[in-house]
mmCIF file of C-alpha atoms in Angstrom:
data_model
loop_
_atom_site.group_PDB
_atom_site.id
_atom_site.type_symbol
_atom_site.label_atom_id
_atom_site.label_comp_id
_atom_site.label_asym_id
_atom_site.label_seq_id
_atom_site.Cartn_x
_atom_site.Cartn_y
_atom_site.Cartn_z
ATOM 1 C CA MET H 1 182.075 108.848 64.271
ATOM 2 C CA LYS H 2 181.172 106.077 62.063
ATOM 3 C CA ILE H 3 178.184 104.151 62.292
ATOM 4 C CA ILE H 4 177.318 100.306 60.532
ATOM 5 C CA LEU H 5 173.634 99.632 61.499
ATOM 6 C CA ALA H 6 173.037 95.930 61.030
ATOM 7 C CA GLN H 7 170.669 94.480 58.343
ATOM 8 C CA PRO H 8 167.739 93.417 59.726
ATOM 9 C CA ARG H 9 167.404 94.717 63.433
ATOM 10 C CA GLY H 10 165.054 95.487 65.518
ATOM 11 C CA PHE H 11 161.055 94.547 65.207
ATOM 12 C CA CYS H 12 159.972 90.485 64.245
ATOM 13 C CA ALA H 13 157.075 89.960 62.094
ATOM 14 C CA GLY H 14 155.648 88.627 65.392
ATOM 15 C CA VAL H 15 156.289 91.416 67.705
ATOM 16 C CA VAL H 16 154.841 93.404 65.220
ATOM 17 C CA ARG H 17 151.449 91.512 65.824
ATOM 18 C CA ALA H 18 151.828 91.407 69.414
ATOM 19 C CA VAL H 19 152.060 94.960 69.302
ATOM 20 C CA GLU H 20 149.254 95.904 67.361
ATOM 21 C CA THR H 21 146.827 93.307 69.034
ATOM 22 C CA VAL H 22 147.560 95.290 72.058
ATOM 23 C CA GLU H 23 147.185 99.102 70.746
ATOM 24 C CA GLN H 24 143.473 98.097 67.774
ATOM 25 C CA ALA H 25 142.121 95.910 71.150
ATOM 26 C CA LEU H 26 142.887 99.385 72.958
ATOM 27 C CA GLU H 27 141.178 101.223 69.540
ATOM 28 C CA LEU H 28 138.321 98.764 69.594
ATOM 29 C CA TYR H 29 137.263 97.720 73.111
ATOM 30 C CA GLY H 30 138.648 101.001 75.163
ATOM 31 C CA ALA H 31 141.330 100.500 77.948
ATOM 32 C CA PRO H 32 141.612 98.943 80.283
ATOM 33 C CA VAL H 33 143.048 96.011 78.445
ATOM 34 C CA TYR H 34 144.995 93.244 80.721
ATOM 35 C CA VAL H 35 148.059 91.642 79.136
ATOM 36 C CA ARG H 36 149.031 88.477 80.958
ATOM 37 C CA HIS H 37 153.108 89.519 81.295
ATOM 38 C CA GLU H 38 155.073 91.161 79.221
ATOM 39 C CA ILE H 39 153.913 90.957 75.772
ATOM 40 C CA VAL H 40 157.167 91.673 74.268
ATOM 41 C CA HIS H 41 160.899 91.939 76.766
ATOM 42 C CA ASN H 42 161.350 95.379 76.106
ATOM 43 C CA GLN H 43 160.903 97.933 79.064
ATOM 44 C CA HIS H 44 160.183 101.385 76.684
ATOM 45 C CA VAL H 45 157.245 98.788 74.793
ATOM 46 C CA VAL H 46 155.641 97.560 77.794
ATOM 47 C CA ASP H 47 155.655 101.273 79.190
ATOM 48 C CA SER H 48 154.270 102.761 75.911
ATOM 49 C CA LEU H 49 151.262 100.521 75.752
ATOM 50 C CA ARG H 50 151.242 100.993 79.328
ATOM 51 C CA ARG H 51 149.943 104.421 78.807
ATOM 52 C CA LYS H 52 147.899 104.109 76.681
ATOM 53 C CA GLY H 53 145.665 101.823 79.034
ATOM 54 C CA ALA H 54 147.161 98.546 78.894
ATOM 55 C CA LEU H 55 146.957 96.691 82.504
ATOM 56 C CA PHE H 56 150.073 94.195 82.436
ATOM 57 C CA VAL H 57 149.801 91.349 84.820
ATOM 58 C CA GLU H 58 151.673 88.316 85.828
ATOM 59 C CA GLU H 59 148.536 86.150 86.448
ATOM 60 C CA LEU H 60 144.512 85.733 85.553
ATOM 61 C CA ASP H 61 143.494 86.587 88.686
ATOM 62 C CA GLU H 62 144.400 89.861 89.179
ATOM 63 C CA VAL H 63 141.805 90.302 86.053
ATOM 64 C CA PRO H 64 138.415 91.106 86.760
ATOM 65 C CA ALA H 65 136.054 88.796 85.593
ATOM 66 C CA ASN H 66 134.744 88.749 82.171
ATOM 67 C CA ALA H 67 137.378 91.198 81.094
ATOM 68 C CA LEU H 68 139.788 91.602 77.971
ATOM 69 C CA VAL H 69 142.836 89.668 78.552
ATOM 70 C CA ILE H 70 145.384 89.613 76.043
ATOM 71 C CA PHE H 71 148.211 86.240 75.993
ATOM 72 C CA SER H 72 151.440 87.168 75.263
ATOM 73 C CA ALA H 73 154.319 86.794 72.225
ATOM 74 C CA HIS H 74 155.544 83.798 74.733
ATOM 75 C CA GLY H 75 152.617 81.720 74.551
ATOM 76 C CA VAL H 76 151.057 80.336 77.673
ATOM 77 C CA ALA H 77 150.315 77.225 79.269
ATOM 78 C CA ARG H 78 146.922 75.049 78.993
ATOM 79 C CA VAL H 79 146.452 75.901 82.435
ATOM 80 C CA VAL H 80 146.268 79.687 81.501
ATOM 81 C CA GLU H 81 144.046 79.143 78.568
ATOM 82 C CA ASP H 82 141.125 77.151 81.206
ATOM 83 C CA GLN H 83 141.456 79.424 84.049
ATOM 84 C CA ALA H 84 140.574 82.308 80.924
ATOM 85 C CA ARG H 85 137.449 80.393 80.105
ATOM 86 C CA GLN H 86 136.117 79.501 84.128
ATOM 87 C CA ARG H 87 136.771 82.511 84.654
ATOM 88 C CA HIS H 88 134.873 84.031 81.439
ATOM 89 C CA LEU H 89 137.829 86.149 80.044
ATOM 90 C CA ARG H 90 137.448 87.608 76.557
ATOM 91 C CA VAL H 91 141.161 86.343 75.266
ATOM 92 C CA LEU H 92 143.094 87.210 72.453
ATOM 93 C CA ASP H 93 146.228 85.436 72.261
ATOM 94 C CA ALA H 94 149.174 87.096 70.504
ATOM 95 C CA THR H 95 151.651 83.721 70.865
ATOM 96 C CA CYS H 96 153.105 84.043 68.291
ATOM 97 C CA PRO H 97 152.896 81.550 65.582
ATOM 98 C CA LEU H 98 156.591 80.602 65.218
ATOM 99 C CA VAL H 99 156.031 79.450 69.065
ATOM 100 C CA SER H 100 152.767 78.092 68.183
ATOM 101 C CA LYS H 101 154.239 75.874 66.001
ATOM 102 C CA VAL H 102 156.798 74.666 68.492
ATOM 103 C CA HIS H 103 153.673 73.426 70.983
ATOM 104 C CA ASN H 104 152.555 71.380 68.304
ATOM 105 C CA GLN H 105 154.925 70.075 66.758
ATOM 106 C CA GLY H 106 155.708 68.880 70.689
ATOM 107 C CA ARG H 107 151.873 67.800 70.716
ATOM 108 C CA GLN H 108 153.013 65.876 68.182
ATOM 109 C CA TYR H 109 156.008 63.859 69.146
ATOM 110 C CA ALA H 110 153.847 63.186 72.728
ATOM 111 C CA ALA H 111 151.317 61.851 70.529
ATOM 112 C CA ARG H 112 153.568 59.469 69.220
ATOM 113 C CA GLY H 113 154.887 57.898 72.434
ATOM 114 C CA TYR H 114 158.591 59.961 72.031
ATOM 115 C CA ARG H 115 160.080 60.917 74.993
ATOM 116 C CA LEU H 116 160.507 64.858 74.820
ATOM 117 C CA ILE H 117 163.778 67.153 75.187
ATOM 118 C CA LEU H 118 163.183 70.545 74.715
ATOM 119 C CA ILE H 119 166.364 72.547 74.296
ATOM 120 C CA GLY H 120 165.483 76.329 75.978
ATOM 121 C CA GLU H 121 166.209 78.150 78.924
ATOM 122 C CA PRO H 122 164.638 76.566 82.545
ATOM 123 C CA GLY H 123 162.524 79.163 83.759
ATOM 124 C CA HIS H 124 161.518 81.471 80.477
ATOM 125 C CA PRO H 125 158.283 82.411 79.311
ATOM 126 C CA GLU H 126 158.291 80.682 76.476
ATOM 127 C CA VAL H 127 159.597 77.799 77.719
ATOM 128 C CA LEU H 128 157.150 78.147 80.327
ATOM 129 C CA GLY H 129 154.188 78.400 78.532
ATOM 130 C CA THR H 130 155.554 75.117 75.729
ATOM 131 C CA LEU H 131 156.254 72.693 78.543
ATOM 132 C CA GLY H 132 151.948 73.381 79.666
ATOM 133 C CA GLN H 133 151.321 72.541 76.083
ATOM 134 C CA ILE H 134 152.581 69.750 75.949
ATOM 135 C CA PRO H 135 150.585 66.699 77.516
ATOM 136 C CA ALA H 136 153.741 64.833 78.102
ATOM 137 C CA GLN H 137 156.941 64.544 79.977
ATOM 138 C CA VAL H 138 159.834 66.911 78.537
ATOM 139 C CA THR H 139 163.114 67.264 79.391
ATOM 140 C CA VAL H 140 164.691 70.760 79.072
ATOM 141 C CA LEU H 141 168.081 71.323 78.777
ATOM 142 C CA LEU H 142 170.578 74.037 77.538
ATOM 143 C CA THR H 143 173.965 72.701 76.927
ATOM 144 C CA VAL H 144 176.219 70.125 75.645
ATOM 145 C CA ALA H 145 176.975 69.032 78.799
ATOM 146 C CA GLN H 146 173.731 68.475 80.003
ATOM 147 C CA VAL H 147 172.812 66.466 77.114
ATOM 148 C CA GLU H 148 175.873 63.932 77.981
ATOM 149 C CA ALA H 149 174.229 63.760 81.538
ATOM 150 C CA LEU H 150 171.422 62.302 80.455
ATOM 151 C CA GLU H 151 170.197 59.148 81.552
ATOM 152 C CA PHE H 152 167.682 57.611 78.973
ATOM 153 C CA ALA H 153 168.256 54.186 77.473
ATOM 154 C CA ALA H 154 169.972 53.502 74.472
ATOM 155 C CA ASP H 155 167.191 52.457 72.234
ATOM 156 C CA THR H 156 164.620 54.967 74.233
ATOM 157 C CA PRO H 157 162.204 56.803 71.380
ATOM 158 C CA LEU H 158 163.426 60.582 71.731
ATOM 159 C CA ALA H 159 162.426 63.690 70.058
ATOM 160 C CA TYR H 160 163.740 67.430 70.543
ATOM 161 C CA ILE H 161 161.865 70.688 70.016
ATOM 162 C CA THR H 162 163.735 74.029 70.280
ATOM 163 C CA GLN H 163 162.890 77.733 72.321
ATOM 164 C CA THR H 164 162.455 79.643 69.247
ATOM 165 C CA THR H 165 165.223 82.489 70.246
ATOM 166 C CA LEU H 166 168.286 80.969 70.952
ATOM 167 C CA SER H 167 171.191 80.642 68.954
ATOM 168 C CA VAL H 168 171.264 79.057 66.533
ATOM 169 C CA ASP H 169 175.134 78.033 66.722
ATOM 170 C CA ASP H 170 174.837 76.941 70.687
ATOM 171 C CA THR H 171 171.556 74.922 69.392
ATOM 172 C CA ARG H 172 173.276 72.793 66.548
ATOM 173 C CA GLN H 173 175.644 71.847 69.023
ATOM 174 C CA VAL H 174 173.356 70.649 71.393
ATOM 175 C CA VAL H 175 170.982 68.634 68.581
ATOM 176 C CA ALA H 176 174.988 67.250 66.997
ATOM 177 C CA ALA H 177 175.021 65.651 71.056
ATOM 178 C CA LEU H 178 172.049 64.027 70.653
ATOM 179 C CA ARG H 179 172.643 62.540 67.963
ATOM 180 C CA ARG H 180 175.582 61.278 68.965
ATOM 181 C CA ARG H 181 174.272 59.646 71.934
ATOM 182 C CA TYR H 182 171.164 59.176 70.531
ATOM 183 C CA PRO H 183 171.281 58.285 66.790
ATOM 184 C CA GLN H 184 167.597 57.261 66.962
ATOM 185 C CA ILE H 185 166.794 60.671 67.720
ATOM 186 C CA VAL H 186 164.027 62.742 65.684
ATOM 187 C CA GLY H 187 163.391 66.784 65.871
ATOM 188 C CA PRO H 188 163.154 69.726 63.872
ATOM 189 C CA ASP H 189 165.956 71.278 61.317
ATOM 190 C CA THR H 190 167.964 74.119 63.171
ATOM 191 C CA ARG H 191 166.000 76.071 60.710
ATOM 192 C CA ASP H 192 163.605 75.594 62.284
ATOM 193 C CA ILE H 193 164.679 78.621 64.817
ATOM 194 C CA CYS H 194 162.524 81.924 64.441
ATOM 195 C CA TYR H 195 163.755 83.325 60.984
ATOM 196 C CA ALA H 196 164.048 86.878 62.735
ATOM 197 C CA VAL H 197 166.635 85.519 65.115
ATOM 198 C CA GLN H 198 168.535 83.658 62.564
ATOM 199 C CA ASN H 199 168.770 86.551 60.586
ATOM 200 C CA ARG H 200 169.782 88.919 63.068
ATOM 201 C CA GLN H 201 172.962 86.954 64.402
ATOM 202 C CA VAL H 202 173.750 86.210 60.757
ATOM 203 C CA ALA H 203 173.706 89.801 60.652
ATOM 204 C CA VAL H 204 175.756 91.076 63.818
ATOM 205 C CA ARG H 205 178.553 88.321 62.663
ATOM 206 C CA ALA H 206 178.832 90.130 59.057
ATOM 207 C CA LEU H 207 178.388 93.249 61.455
ATOM 208 C CA SER H 208 181.278 92.720 63.821
ATOM 209 C CA ALA H 209 183.605 91.972 61.274
ATOM 210 C CA CYS H 210 183.457 95.050 60.079
ATOM 211 C CA VAL H 211 183.806 97.478 63.301
ATOM 212 C CA ASP H 212 185.714 98.335 66.214
ATOM 213 C CA LEU H 213 182.833 97.591 69.040
ATOM 214 C CA VAL H 214 179.357 96.984 68.518
ATOM 215 C CA LEU H 215 176.012 97.890 70.476
ATOM 216 C CA VAL H 216 172.901 95.687 70.515
ATOM 217 C CA VAL H 217 169.961 97.737 71.570
ATOM 218 C CA GLY H 218 167.639 94.974 73.288
ATOM 219 C CA SER H 219 166.740 94.377 76.874
ATOM 220 C CA GLN H 220 168.800 92.095 79.279
ATOM 221 C CA LYS H 221 165.265 90.407 80.235
ATOM 222 C CA SER H 222 165.172 89.152 76.105
ATOM 223 C CA ALA H 223 167.249 85.744 75.564
ATOM 224 C CA ASN H 224 167.651 87.259 71.381
ATOM 225 C CA SER H 225 169.496 89.870 72.564
ATOM 226 C CA VAL H 226 171.792 88.413 75.046
ATOM 227 C CA THR H 227 172.416 86.170 71.976
ATOM 228 C CA LEU H 228 173.423 89.008 69.596
ATOM 229 C CA ARG H 229 175.735 90.618 72.423
ATOM 230 C CA ASP H 230 177.399 87.102 73.363
ATOM 231 C CA ILE H 231 178.151 86.774 68.972
ATOM 232 C CA ALA H 232 179.377 90.022 68.544
ATOM 233 C CA GLY H 233 181.556 89.133 72.003
ATOM 234 C CA GLU H 234 183.136 86.224 70.215
ATOM 235 C CA SER H 235 184.783 87.911 67.467
ATOM 236 C CA GLY H 236 187.306 89.459 69.804
ATOM 237 C CA ILE H 237 185.978 92.983 70.402
ATOM 238 C CA PRO H 238 184.072 95.649 72.022
ATOM 239 C CA SER H 239 180.131 94.630 72.592
ATOM 240 C CA TYR H 240 177.716 95.913 75.055
ATOM 241 C CA LEU H 241 173.835 95.197 75.551
ATOM 242 C CA ILE H 242 172.220 98.598 76.137
ATOM 243 C CA ALA H 243 168.363 98.937 76.559
ATOM 244 C CA ASP H 244 168.546 103.034 74.962
ATOM 245 C CA GLY H 245 171.069 106.236 74.582
ATOM 246 C CA ARG H 246 171.309 106.805 78.554
ATOM 247 C CA ALA H 247 173.268 103.394 79.124
ATOM 248 C CA LEU H 248 175.955 104.687 76.807
ATOM 249 C CA ARG H 249 179.105 105.438 78.484
ATOM 250 C CA ARG H 250 181.226 108.247 76.605
ATOM 251 C CA GLU H 251 184.448 106.234 77.297
ATOM 252 C CA TRP H 252 183.474 103.496 75.012
ATOM 253 C CA PHE H 253 184.635 105.942 72.786
ATOM 254 C CA ASP H 254 187.011 107.660 73.136
ATOM 255 C CA GLN H 255 189.536 106.337 70.274
ATOM 256 C CA ARG H 256 185.828 107.059 67.222
ATOM 257 C CA PRO H 257 185.854 103.603 67.010
ATOM 258 C CA THR H 258 183.707 102.371 63.927
ATOM 259 C CA VAL H 259 180.429 101.248 65.369
ATOM 260 C CA GLY H 260 178.228 98.743 64.825
ATOM 261 C CA ILE H 261 174.302 99.090 65.859
ATOM 262 C CA THR H 262 171.949 96.195 65.707
ATOM 263 C CA ALA H 263 168.677 95.273 67.920
ATOM 264 C CA GLY H 264 167.110 92.651 69.879
ATOM 265 C CA ALA H 265 163.602 91.153 67.766
ATOM 266 C CA SER H 266 161.704 92.760 70.328
ATOM 267 C CA THR H 267 163.292 96.534 70.388
ATOM 268 C CA PRO H 268 161.371 99.170 68.691
ATOM 269 C CA GLU H 269 163.235 101.169 65.899
ATOM 270 C CA SER H 270 162.464 104.753 68.291
ATOM 271 C CA MET H 271 164.751 103.348 70.737
ATOM 272 C CA ILE H 272 167.978 102.996 67.719
ATOM 273 C CA ASP H 273 167.577 106.449 66.623
ATOM 274 C CA ASP H 274 167.940 107.476 70.648
ATOM 275 C CA VAL H 275 171.279 106.067 70.861
ATOM 276 C CA LEU H 276 171.579 107.536 67.310
ATOM 277 C CA ALA H 277 170.984 110.112 69.068
ATOM 278 C CA ALA H 278 173.103 110.355 72.205
ATOM 279 C CA LEU H 279 175.904 108.805 70.158
ATOM 280 C CA ALA H 280 175.341 112.239 68.449
ATOM 281 C CA ARG H 281 176.274 114.616 71.266
ATOM 282 C CA ILE H 282 179.787 112.834 71.477
ATOM 283 C CA ALA H 283 180.846 113.153 67.605
ATOM 284 C CA PRO H 284 179.521 113.997 64.723
ATOM 285 C CA LEU H 285 178.435 110.505 62.863
ATOM 286 C CA ASP H 286 178.420 109.161 59.065
ATOM 287 C CA ILE H 287 175.641 106.202 59.102
ATOM 288 C CA THR H 288 175.646 103.326 56.387
ATOM 289 C CA SER H 289 173.977 99.874 56.392
ATOM 290 C CA LEU H 290 175.154 96.613 55.684
ATOM 291 C CA PRO H 291 173.388 95.236 52.858
ATOM 292 C CA GLY H 292 171.187 92.692 54.257
ATOM 293 C CA PRO H 293 167.473 90.710 53.714
ATOM 294 C CA GLU H 294 164.451 92.653 53.455
ATOM 295 C CA GLU H 295 162.079 90.726 55.931
ATOM 296 C CA GLN H 296 158.421 90.490 54.262
ATOM 297 C CA VAL H 297 156.528 88.282 56.570
ATOM 298 C CA GLN H 298 153.846 89.768 57.728
ATOM 299 C CA PHE H 299 151.295 87.364 60.423
ATOM 300 C CA ARG H 300 147.610 87.880 60.752
ATOM 301 C CA LEU H 301 146.103 89.241 63.964
ATOM 302 C CA PRO H 302 143.818 86.960 66.301
ATOM 303 C CA ALA H 303 140.675 86.823 65.858
ATOM 304 C CA GLY H 304 138.525 89.078 67.793
ATOM 305 C CA LEU H 305 140.551 91.956 65.752
ATOM 306 C CA ILE H 306 139.808 94.281 63.129
ATOM 307 C CA ALA H 307 143.098 94.278 61.358
ATOM 308 C CA ARG H 308 143.635 98.518 59.934
ATOM 309 C CA GLN H 309 143.030 98.488 56.569
#
């Protein structure tokens, strides 16, 4: 069976930073370390950290007073930050810097008097955190149809910001619809969507052009992983989002297709290796990689941690 790996794939710099934050906190301060929400949307990563002594909670009232708590890569609302201070919790903020950039953009637009639109998935942890970071009313939408249903007056000063993990193409269509309805609207270029998300979307398009089937390794809860699966499916070939090798179905490979493999930004390389091992039990593998950019981005760890030497 011929296997072609996408490049880049898997962990991005924001996820690396978040996971290292938990690991180093455990090394420096000892267990338990509390983490509000799953640090990233990948069960294997969460389970691995749990075995090392991380305790995952949904709300801060589950954290003992004066304990150490880590905020996930998705970011949190200001009310959560305030609650942590009131309960005298020691906080390490693992919010991805690119998510923090969106928070800053939103606050700046609000301070300048714009009505804000957030292009994102309602209920997603990143969207909830962003809404809670902006001291103004924000309209959340995700589709062109929702743009057409907006009731802002034509001359309303409007600005938009975006969730970092969306499909670049879908977001570009929504922005274009906003500009058609409200030519005065301002906002960041869609290139401001997370560099890692963009790179992985470009890579899966290239991959889909030269394989018969695409496997995306990632969580069903991971927005960027779901998007990769959808993009591959748009090419007209079978595409499957799987958590690990156990999710494979032998009948997918009866015709010995050329299989493309990529992974969401919160998926560790070990899970790709797990999928390859499962495929190798079906047939001998011939593995190659597509050319693609080597990501060199690194984010500094939160204050309060000593970086590994």
